């Protein structure tokens, strides 16, 4: 059995005070404890957020990291630095980083390996654009992203990876992939991992992301291969986020 995982991606939102208020609000709602819960907060909030979630079942995530441990890489944050702050998860290869900050599949691969070697669980994002879907090449695109991301990754560590299938056209747009389409792609992703890495495909957790909200979570989570959600907008509202956790 795969433990469901609901992760909030706060993106570039919330100052320290705002973030701490949101965490207190989240803590104020009863959670059923069935899904693993992660909040991926901005770097500036990691330290305070860690203290605020102490003695809860909420885990701490970052939104990106560099692959080197230290050195002349102005502006970057290393896996060692994240580990020191108690970070357990790190989003890697989010489409916004690929689109606006030149993240490549090669970098994604290096970051995954660095995260795993520091016992940080990567949440690896893959997904196609609207144009690619309309040209019916979405599976080719996602397969390519996956194969490059997993290149040379130690098979024994693959089960620590979480994959988030996020069709780019569904992110922040209010448009969700239908639960059937999401499940179809996610089972394809599982199969692709099986072809490359073997039976670990049944252990690895694969989330759906893209306009997930309380109104559509149940249907998504009811599907055979969907193990959770990576949530942007709705994770910024405590009540909505807890509704998602308690789906
Ligand atoms: P969204 O973002 O839920 O606001 O669509 C999801 C994501 O970018 O991870």
PDB file of C-alpha atoms and ligand atoms in Angstrom:
ATOM      1  CA  UNK A   1       0.000   0.000   0.000  1.00  0.00           C
ATOM      2  CA  UNK A   2       1.259   3.428  -0.911  1.00  0.00           C
ATOM      3  CA  UNK A   3       0.699   6.160   1.685  1.00  0.00           C
ATOM      4  CA  UNK A   4      -1.129   9.073   0.040  1.00  0.00           C
ATOM      5  CA  UNK A   5       0.786  12.348   0.032  1.00  0.00           C
ATOM      6  CA  UNK A   6      -0.714  15.813  -0.193  1.00  0.00           C
ATOM      7  CA  UNK A   7       1.863  18.578  -0.624  1.00  0.00           C
ATOM      8  CA  UNK A   8       1.212  22.299  -0.633  1.00  0.00           C
ATOM      9  CA  UNK A   9       3.404  24.368  -2.930  1.00  0.00           C
ATOM     10  CA  UNK A  10       3.248  27.889  -1.571  1.00  0.00           C
ATOM     11  CA  UNK A  11       5.364  29.206  -4.460  1.00  0.00           C
ATOM     12  CA  UNK A  12       6.536  32.815  -3.894  1.00  0.00           C
ATOM     13  CA  UNK A  13       3.823  33.602  -1.366  1.00  0.00           C
ATOM     14  CA  UNK A  14       3.798  34.520   2.316  1.00  0.00           C
ATOM     15  CA  UNK A  15       6.180  36.557   4.408  1.00  0.00           C
ATOM     16  CA  UNK A  16       7.282  34.960   7.668  1.00  0.00           C
ATOM     17  CA  UNK A  17       4.362  36.438   9.601  1.00  0.00           C
ATOM     18  CA  UNK A  18       1.828  35.478   6.953  1.00  0.00           C
ATOM     19  CA  UNK A  19       3.223  31.984   6.690  1.00  0.00           C
ATOM     20  CA  UNK A  20       3.192  31.391  10.435  1.00  0.00           C
ATOM     21  CA  UNK A  21      -0.417  32.579  10.583  1.00  0.00           C
ATOM     22  CA  UNK A  22      -1.355  30.124   7.830  1.00  0.00           C
ATOM     23  CA  UNK A  23       0.390  27.263   9.644  1.00  0.00           C
ATOM     24  CA  UNK A  24      -1.472  28.098  12.874  1.00  0.00           C
ATOM     25  CA  UNK A  25      -4.746  28.088  10.945  1.00  0.00           C
ATOM     26  CA  UNK A  26      -3.917  24.719   9.371  1.00  0.00           C
ATOM     27  CA  UNK A  27      -3.104  23.320  12.829  1.00  0.00           C
ATOM     28  CA  UNK A  28      -6.462  24.591  14.073  1.00  0.00           C
ATOM     29  CA  UNK A  29      -8.502  22.310  11.798  1.00  0.00           C
ATOM     30  CA  UNK A  30      -8.833  18.611  12.628  1.00  0.00           C
ATOM     31  CA  UNK A  31      -6.893  16.340  10.280  1.00  0.00           C
ATOM     32  CA  UNK A  32      -7.640  12.641   9.904  1.00  0.00           C
ATOM     33  CA  UNK A  33      -3.943  11.751   9.619  1.00  0.00           C
ATOM     34  CA  UNK A  34      -4.344   9.380   6.695  1.00  0.00           C
ATOM     35  CA  UNK A  35      -2.368  11.302   4.095  1.00  0.00           C
ATOM     36  CA  UNK A  36       1.209  12.353   4.598  1.00  0.00           C
ATOM     37  CA  UNK A  37       1.143  16.154   4.629  1.00  0.00           C
ATOM     38  CA  UNK A  38       3.929  18.389   3.359  1.00  0.00           C
ATOM     39  CA  UNK A  39       4.204  22.156   3.062  1.00  0.00           C
ATOM     40  CA  UNK A  40       6.774  23.447   0.576  1.00  0.00           C
ATOM     41  CA  UNK A  41       7.437  26.976   1.742  1.00  0.00           C
ATOM     42  CA  UNK A  42       9.759  29.738   0.470  1.00  0.00           C
ATOM     43  CA  UNK A  43      13.382  29.482   1.675  1.00  0.00           C
ATOM     44  CA  UNK A  44      12.902  32.469   3.998  1.00  0.00           C
ATOM     45  CA  UNK A  45      10.197  30.620   5.905  1.00  0.00           C
ATOM     46  CA  UNK A  46      11.872  27.233   6.331  1.00  0.00           C
ATOM     47  CA  UNK A  47      13.423  27.842   9.706  1.00  0.00           C
ATOM     48  CA  UNK A  48      10.354  29.379  11.362  1.00  0.00           C
ATOM     49  CA  UNK A  49       7.985  26.932   9.660  1.00  0.00           C
ATOM     50  CA  UNK A  50       9.996  24.024  11.047  1.00  0.00           C
ATOM     51  CA  UNK A  51       9.483  25.306  14.602  1.00  0.00           C
ATOM     52  CA  UNK A  52       5.800  25.955  13.974  1.00  0.00           C
ATOM     53  CA  UNK A  53       5.126  22.389  12.785  1.00  0.00           C
ATOM     54  CA  UNK A  54       7.034  20.723  15.619  1.00  0.00           C
ATOM     55  CA  UNK A  55       4.908  18.037  17.303  1.00  0.00           C
ATOM     56  CA  UNK A  56       2.549  17.813  14.330  1.00  0.00           C
ATOM     57  CA  UNK A  57       2.433  15.335  11.461  1.00  0.00           C
ATOM     58  CA  UNK A  58       3.171  18.088   8.936  1.00  0.00           C
ATOM     59  CA  UNK A  59       6.471  17.750   7.086  1.00  0.00           C
ATOM     60  CA  UNK A  60       8.695  20.470   5.719  1.00  0.00           C
ATOM     61  CA  UNK A  61       9.521  20.893   2.044  1.00  0.00           C
ATOM     62  CA  UNK A  62      11.512  23.349  -0.065  1.00  0.00           C
ATOM     63  CA  UNK A  63      10.715  24.394  -3.626  1.00  0.00           C
ATOM     64  CA  UNK A  64      14.121  24.017  -5.277  1.00  0.00           C
ATOM     65  CA  UNK A  65      17.783  23.436  -4.463  1.00  0.00           C
ATOM     66  CA  UNK A  66      21.168  23.397  -6.145  1.00  0.00           C
ATOM     67  CA  UNK A  67      23.093  20.148  -6.547  1.00  0.00           C
ATOM     68  CA  UNK A  68      26.468  21.183  -5.096  1.00  0.00           C
ATOM     69  CA  UNK A  69      27.052  21.183  -1.344  1.00  0.00           C
ATOM     70  CA  UNK A  70      28.860  24.527  -1.269  1.00  0.00           C
ATOM     71  CA  UNK A  71      30.940  26.918  -3.325  1.00  0.00           C
ATOM     72  CA  UNK A  72      30.838  29.939  -5.582  1.00  0.00           C
ATOM     73  CA  UNK A  73      27.230  29.681  -6.719  1.00  0.00           C
ATOM     74  CA  UNK A  74      25.785  33.060  -5.797  1.00  0.00           C
ATOM     75  CA  UNK A  75      22.152  32.965  -4.826  1.00  0.00           C
ATOM     76  CA  UNK A  76      21.834  29.184  -4.644  1.00  0.00           C
ATOM     77  CA  UNK A  77      20.837  26.989  -1.697  1.00  0.00           C
ATOM     78  CA  UNK A  78      22.495  23.607  -1.160  1.00  0.00           C
ATOM     79  CA  UNK A  79      21.087  20.291   0.021  1.00  0.00           C
ATOM     80  CA  UNK A  80      23.280  20.547   3.143  1.00  0.00           C
ATOM     81  CA  UNK A  81      21.670  23.865   4.022  1.00  0.00           C
ATOM     82  CA  UNK A  82      18.189  22.442   3.559  1.00  0.00           C
ATOM     83  CA  UNK A  83      18.982  19.355   5.571  1.00  0.00           C
ATOM     84  CA  UNK A  84      20.235  21.516   8.420  1.00  0.00           C
ATOM     85  CA  UNK A  85      16.834  23.217   8.534  1.00  0.00           C
ATOM     86  CA  UNK A  86      14.945  19.945   8.785  1.00  0.00           C
ATOM     87  CA  UNK A  87      13.737  19.818   5.189  1.00  0.00           C
ATOM     88  CA  UNK A  88      12.430  16.369   4.252  1.00  0.00           C
ATOM     89  CA  UNK A  89      11.076  17.048   0.762  1.00  0.00           C
ATOM     90  CA  UNK A  90      12.119  19.285  -2.112  1.00  0.00           C
ATOM     91  CA  UNK A  91      10.190  20.066  -5.272  1.00  0.00           C
ATOM     92  CA  UNK A  92      12.462  19.606  -8.268  1.00  0.00           C
ATOM     93  CA  UNK A  93      11.824  20.611 -11.874  1.00  0.00           C
ATOM     94  CA  UNK A  94       8.584  22.487 -11.306  1.00  0.00           C
ATOM     95  CA  UNK A  95       7.284  23.755 -14.656  1.00  0.00           C
ATOM     96  CA  UNK A  96       7.603  27.352 -13.470  1.00  0.00           C
ATOM     97  CA  UNK A  97      11.317  26.793 -12.907  1.00  0.00           C
ATOM     98  CA  UNK A  98      11.615  25.118 -16.295  1.00  0.00           C
ATOM     99  CA  UNK A  99       9.641  27.915 -17.973  1.00  0.00           C
ATOM    100  CA  UNK A 100      10.992  31.053 -16.257  1.00  0.00           C
ATOM    101  CA  UNK A 101      14.377  30.059 -14.863  1.00  0.00           C
ATOM    102  CA  UNK A 102      15.895  27.832 -17.519  1.00  0.00           C
ATOM    103  CA  UNK A 103      15.700  24.562 -15.558  1.00  0.00           C
ATOM    104  CA  UNK A 104      16.738  21.727 -17.858  1.00  0.00           C
ATOM    105  CA  UNK A 105      16.195  17.978 -17.665  1.00  0.00           C
ATOM    106  CA  UNK A 106      19.927  17.625 -17.064  1.00  0.00           C
ATOM    107  CA  UNK A 107      19.782  19.943 -14.040  1.00  0.00           C
ATOM    108  CA  UNK A 108      16.711  18.141 -12.754  1.00  0.00           C
ATOM    109  CA  UNK A 109      18.651  14.887 -12.903  1.00  0.00           C
ATOM    110  CA  UNK A 110      21.595  16.350 -10.956  1.00  0.00           C
ATOM    111  CA  UNK A 111      19.279  17.819  -8.336  1.00  0.00           C
ATOM    112  CA  UNK A 112      17.439  14.517  -7.859  1.00  0.00           C
ATOM    113  CA  UNK A 113      20.712  12.667  -7.282  1.00  0.00           C
ATOM    114  CA  UNK A 114      21.950  15.350  -4.863  1.00  0.00           C
ATOM    115  CA  UNK A 115      18.675  15.339  -2.927  1.00  0.00           C
ATOM    116  CA  UNK A 116      18.669  11.546  -2.609  1.00  0.00           C
ATOM    117  CA  UNK A 117      22.265  11.459  -1.457  1.00  0.00           C
ATOM    118  CA  UNK A 118      21.334  13.870   1.364  1.00  0.00           C
ATOM    119  CA  UNK A 119      18.188  11.915   2.267  1.00  0.00           C
ATOM    120  CA  UNK A 120      15.890  14.645   0.995  1.00  0.00           C
ATOM    121  CA  UNK A 121      12.931  13.215  -0.897  1.00  0.00           C
ATOM    122  CA  UNK A 122      12.528  14.884  -4.278  1.00  0.00           C
ATOM    123  CA  UNK A 123       9.070  15.718  -5.595  1.00  0.00           C
ATOM    124  CA  UNK A 124       9.866  15.605  -9.286  1.00  0.00           C
ATOM    125  CA  UNK A 125       7.503  17.497 -11.580  1.00  0.00           C
ATOM    126  CA  UNK A 126       6.757  16.418 -15.127  1.00  0.00           C
ATOM    127  CA  UNK A 127       4.027  17.463 -17.523  1.00  0.00           C
ATOM    128  CA  UNK A 128       3.171  18.627 -21.004  1.00  0.00           C
ATOM    129  CA  UNK A 129       2.068  21.974 -22.434  1.00  0.00           C
ATOM    130  CA  UNK A 130      -1.364  22.481 -23.972  1.00  0.00           C
ATOM    131  CA  UNK A 131       0.186  22.536 -27.439  1.00  0.00           C
ATOM    132  CA  UNK A 132       1.877  19.187 -26.799  1.00  0.00           C
ATOM    133  CA  UNK A 133      -1.369  17.663 -25.573  1.00  0.00           C
ATOM    134  CA  UNK A 134      -3.279  18.979 -28.557  1.00  0.00           C
ATOM    135  CA  UNK A 135      -0.616  17.455 -30.823  1.00  0.00           C
ATOM    136  CA  UNK A 136      -1.101  14.129 -28.976  1.00  0.00           C
ATOM    137  CA  UNK A 137       2.554  13.889 -28.003  1.00  0.00           C
ATOM    138  CA  UNK A 138       1.995  14.309 -24.247  1.00  0.00           C
ATOM    139  CA  UNK A 139       3.130  10.782 -23.410  1.00  0.00           C
ATOM    140  CA  UNK A 140       6.312  11.106 -25.449  1.00  0.00           C
ATOM    141  CA  UNK A 141       7.090  14.377 -23.681  1.00  0.00           C
ATOM    142  CA  UNK A 142       6.494  13.004 -20.194  1.00  0.00           C
ATOM    143  CA  UNK A 143       8.391   9.791 -20.949  1.00  0.00           C
ATOM    144  CA  UNK A 144      11.385  11.810 -22.115  1.00  0.00           C
ATOM    145  CA  UNK A 145      11.305  14.013 -19.011  1.00  0.00           C
ATOM    146  CA  UNK A 146      11.173  10.913 -16.819  1.00  0.00           C
ATOM    147  CA  UNK A 147      13.937   9.001 -18.546  1.00  0.00           C
ATOM    148  CA  UNK A 148      16.280  11.995 -18.380  1.00  0.00           C
ATOM    149  CA  UNK A 149      15.318  12.700 -14.764  1.00  0.00           C
ATOM    150  CA  UNK A 150      16.008   9.106 -13.691  1.00  0.00           C
ATOM    151  CA  UNK A 151      19.246   8.680 -15.662  1.00  0.00           C
ATOM    152  CA  UNK A 152      21.864   7.094 -13.401  1.00  0.00           C
ATOM    153  CA  UNK A 153      19.700   7.331 -10.263  1.00  0.00           C
ATOM    154  CA  UNK A 154      20.440   4.527  -7.797  1.00  0.00           C
ATOM    155  CA  UNK A 155      17.554   2.051  -8.193  1.00  0.00           C
ATOM    156  CA  UNK A 156      17.543   1.345  -4.461  1.00  0.00           C
ATOM    157  CA  UNK A 157      16.657   4.968  -3.814  1.00  0.00           C
ATOM    158  CA  UNK A 158      13.921   5.332  -6.401  1.00  0.00           C
ATOM    159  CA  UNK A 159      11.154   4.555  -3.929  1.00  0.00           C
ATOM    160  CA  UNK A 160      12.074   7.734  -2.036  1.00  0.00           C
ATOM    161  CA  UNK A 161      11.137   9.834  -5.043  1.00  0.00           C
ATOM    162  CA  UNK A 162       7.662  11.290  -5.426  1.00  0.00           C
ATOM    163  CA  UNK A 163       6.569  12.233  -8.921  1.00  0.00           C
ATOM    164  CA  UNK A 164       4.065  14.980  -9.584  1.00  0.00           C
ATOM    165  CA  UNK A 165       2.324  14.840 -12.921  1.00  0.00           C
ATOM    166  CA  UNK A 166       1.371  18.434 -13.598  1.00  0.00           C
ATOM    167  CA  UNK A 167       0.016  19.249 -17.035  1.00  0.00           C
ATOM    168  CA  UNK A 168       1.220  22.813 -17.522  1.00  0.00           C
ATOM    169  CA  UNK A 169      -2.108  23.955 -18.950  1.00  0.00           C
ATOM    170  CA  UNK A 170      -3.807  22.981 -15.683  1.00  0.00           C
ATOM    171  CA  UNK A 171      -1.524  24.897 -13.320  1.00  0.00           C
ATOM    172  CA  UNK A 172      -3.134  27.956 -11.798  1.00  0.00           C
ATOM    173  CA  UNK A 173      -5.690  28.085 -14.595  1.00  0.00           C
ATOM    174  CA  UNK A 174      -8.678  26.547 -12.854  1.00  0.00           C
ATOM    175  CA  UNK A 175      -8.656  23.812 -15.544  1.00  0.00           C
ATOM    176  CA  UNK A 176      -8.067  20.348 -14.135  1.00  0.00           C
ATOM    177  CA  UNK A 177      -7.258  17.306 -16.218  1.00  0.00           C
ATOM    178  CA  UNK A 178     -10.192  14.910 -15.981  1.00  0.00           C
ATOM    179  CA  UNK A 179      -9.614  12.306 -13.305  1.00  0.00           C
ATOM    180  CA  UNK A 180      -9.536   9.640 -16.011  1.00  0.00           C
ATOM    181  CA  UNK A 181      -6.957  11.486 -18.116  1.00  0.00           C
ATOM    182  CA  UNK A 182      -4.814  12.153 -15.045  1.00  0.00           C
ATOM    183  CA  UNK A 183      -5.003   8.511 -14.030  1.00  0.00           C
ATOM    184  CA  UNK A 184      -4.210   7.366 -17.549  1.00  0.00           C
ATOM    185  CA  UNK A 185      -1.031   9.465 -17.634  1.00  0.00           C
ATOM    186  CA  UNK A 186      -0.056   8.461 -14.109  1.00  0.00           C
ATOM    187  CA  UNK A 187      -0.371   4.767 -14.901  1.00  0.00           C
ATOM    188  CA  UNK A 188       1.751   5.408 -17.997  1.00  0.00           C
ATOM    189  CA  UNK A 189       4.339   7.081 -15.752  1.00  0.00           C
ATOM    190  CA  UNK A 190       4.284   4.059 -13.434  1.00  0.00           C
ATOM    191  CA  UNK A 191       4.782   1.758 -16.396  1.00  0.00           C
ATOM    192  CA  UNK A 192       7.679   3.856 -17.695  1.00  0.00           C
ATOM    193  CA  UNK A 193       9.349   3.648 -14.289  1.00  0.00           C
ATOM    194  CA  UNK A 194       8.715  -0.081 -14.249  1.00  0.00           C
ATOM    195  CA  UNK A 195      10.468  -0.457 -17.606  1.00  0.00           C
ATOM    196  CA  UNK A 196      13.474   1.447 -16.329  1.00  0.00           C
ATOM    197  CA  UNK A 197      13.647   0.490 -12.651  1.00  0.00           C
ATOM    198  CA  UNK A 198      11.535  -2.658 -12.170  1.00  0.00           C
ATOM    199  CA  UNK A 199       9.134  -3.478  -9.351  1.00  0.00           C
ATOM    200  CA  UNK A 200       9.759  -0.254  -7.451  1.00  0.00           C
ATOM    201  CA  UNK A 201       7.083   1.124  -9.754  1.00  0.00           C
ATOM    202  CA  UNK A 202       4.503  -0.279  -7.352  1.00  0.00           C
ATOM    203  CA  UNK A 203       6.044   1.582  -4.416  1.00  0.00           C
ATOM    204  CA  UNK A 204       6.760   4.994  -5.880  1.00  0.00           C
ATOM    205  CA  UNK A 205       4.113   7.591  -5.199  1.00  0.00           C
ATOM    206  CA  UNK A 206       2.769   9.660  -8.063  1.00  0.00           C
ATOM    207  CA  UNK A 207       0.743  12.788  -7.455  1.00  0.00           C
ATOM    208  CA  UNK A 208      -1.466  14.807  -9.722  1.00  0.00           C
ATOM    209  CA  UNK A 209      -1.073  18.597  -9.722  1.00  0.00           C
ATOM    210  CA  UNK A 210      -2.889  21.403 -11.480  1.00  0.00           C
ATOM    211  CA  UNK A 211      -5.882  23.259 -10.025  1.00  0.00           C
ATOM    212  CA  UNK A 212      -6.555  20.634  -7.375  1.00  0.00           C
ATOM    213  CA  UNK A 213      -9.283  21.878  -5.022  1.00  0.00           C
ATOM    214  CA  UNK A 214     -11.732  20.497  -2.473  1.00  0.00           C
ATOM    215  CA  UNK A 215     -14.320  19.982  -5.226  1.00  0.00           C
ATOM    216  CA  UNK A 216     -12.184  17.633  -7.342  1.00  0.00           C
ATOM    217  CA  UNK A 217      -9.845  15.901  -4.875  1.00  0.00           C
ATOM    218  CA  UNK A 218     -12.151  12.986  -4.055  1.00  0.00           C
ATOM    219  CA  UNK A 219     -12.581  11.937  -7.642  1.00  0.00           C
ATOM    220  CA  UNK A 220      -8.847  12.213  -8.326  1.00  0.00           C
ATOM    221  CA  UNK A 221      -7.906  10.248  -5.210  1.00  0.00           C
ATOM    222  CA  UNK A 222     -10.463   7.580  -6.072  1.00  0.00           C
ATOM    223  CA  UNK A 223      -8.438   6.570  -9.121  1.00  0.00           C
ATOM    224  CA  UNK A 224      -6.222   3.494  -9.096  1.00  0.00           C
ATOM    225  CA  UNK A 225      -2.855   5.122  -9.697  1.00  0.00           C
ATOM    226  CA  UNK A 226      -3.153   8.605  -8.180  1.00  0.00           C
ATOM    227  CA  UNK A 227      -1.404   8.686  -4.816  1.00  0.00           C
ATOM    228  CA  UNK A 228      -1.789  12.308  -3.890  1.00  0.00           C
ATOM    229  CA  UNK A 229      -1.710  15.893  -5.023  1.00  0.00           C
ATOM    230  CA  UNK A 230       0.721  18.770  -5.385  1.00  0.00           C
ATOM    231  CA  UNK A 231      -1.375  21.822  -4.672  1.00  0.00           C
ATOM    232  CA  UNK A 232      -0.598  25.461  -5.405  1.00  0.00           C
ATOM    233  CA  UNK A 233      -3.411  27.981  -5.007  1.00  0.00           C
ATOM    234  CA  UNK A 234      -5.632  25.927  -2.704  1.00  0.00           C
ATOM    235  CA  UNK A 235      -2.752  25.304  -0.293  1.00  0.00           C
ATOM    236  CA  UNK A 236      -2.736  29.010   0.605  1.00  0.00           C
ATOM    237  CA  UNK A 237      -6.135  28.718   2.266  1.00  0.00           C
ATOM    238  CA  UNK A 238      -6.023  26.719   5.505  1.00  0.00           C
ATOM    239  CA  UNK A 239      -9.563  25.373   5.314  1.00  0.00           C
ATOM    240  CA  UNK A 240      -9.220  24.313   1.682  1.00  0.00           C
ATOM    241  CA  UNK A 241      -5.835  22.720   2.325  1.00  0.00           C
ATOM    242  CA  UNK A 242      -7.130  20.719   5.272  1.00  0.00           C
ATOM    243  CA  UNK A 243     -10.145  19.647   3.179  1.00  0.00           C
ATOM    244  CA  UNK A 244      -7.657  18.303   0.648  1.00  0.00           C
ATOM    245  CA  UNK A 245      -5.636  16.505   3.323  1.00  0.00           C
ATOM    246  CA  UNK A 246      -8.819  14.940   4.689  1.00  0.00           C
ATOM    247  CA  UNK A 247     -10.213  14.110   1.241  1.00  0.00           C
TER     248      UNK A 247
HETATM  249  P1  LIG B   1      -2.177  25.078  -8.746  1.00  0.00           P
HETATM  250  O1  LIG B   1      -0.592  24.835  -8.793  1.00  0.00           O
HETATM  251  O2  LIG B   1      -2.746  24.105  -7.743  1.00  0.00           O
HETATM  252  O3  LIG B   1      -2.333  26.508  -8.313  1.00  0.00           O
HETATM  253  O4  LIG B   1      -2.705  24.840 -10.127  1.00  0.00           O
HETATM  254  C1  LIG B   1      -0.057  23.544  -8.747  1.00  0.00           C
HETATM  255  C2  LIG B   1       1.446  23.587  -8.833  1.00  0.00           C
HETATM  256  O5  LIG B   1       1.976  24.447  -9.551  1.00  0.00           O
HETATM  257  O6  LIG B   1       2.149  22.789  -8.189  1.00  0.00           O
END
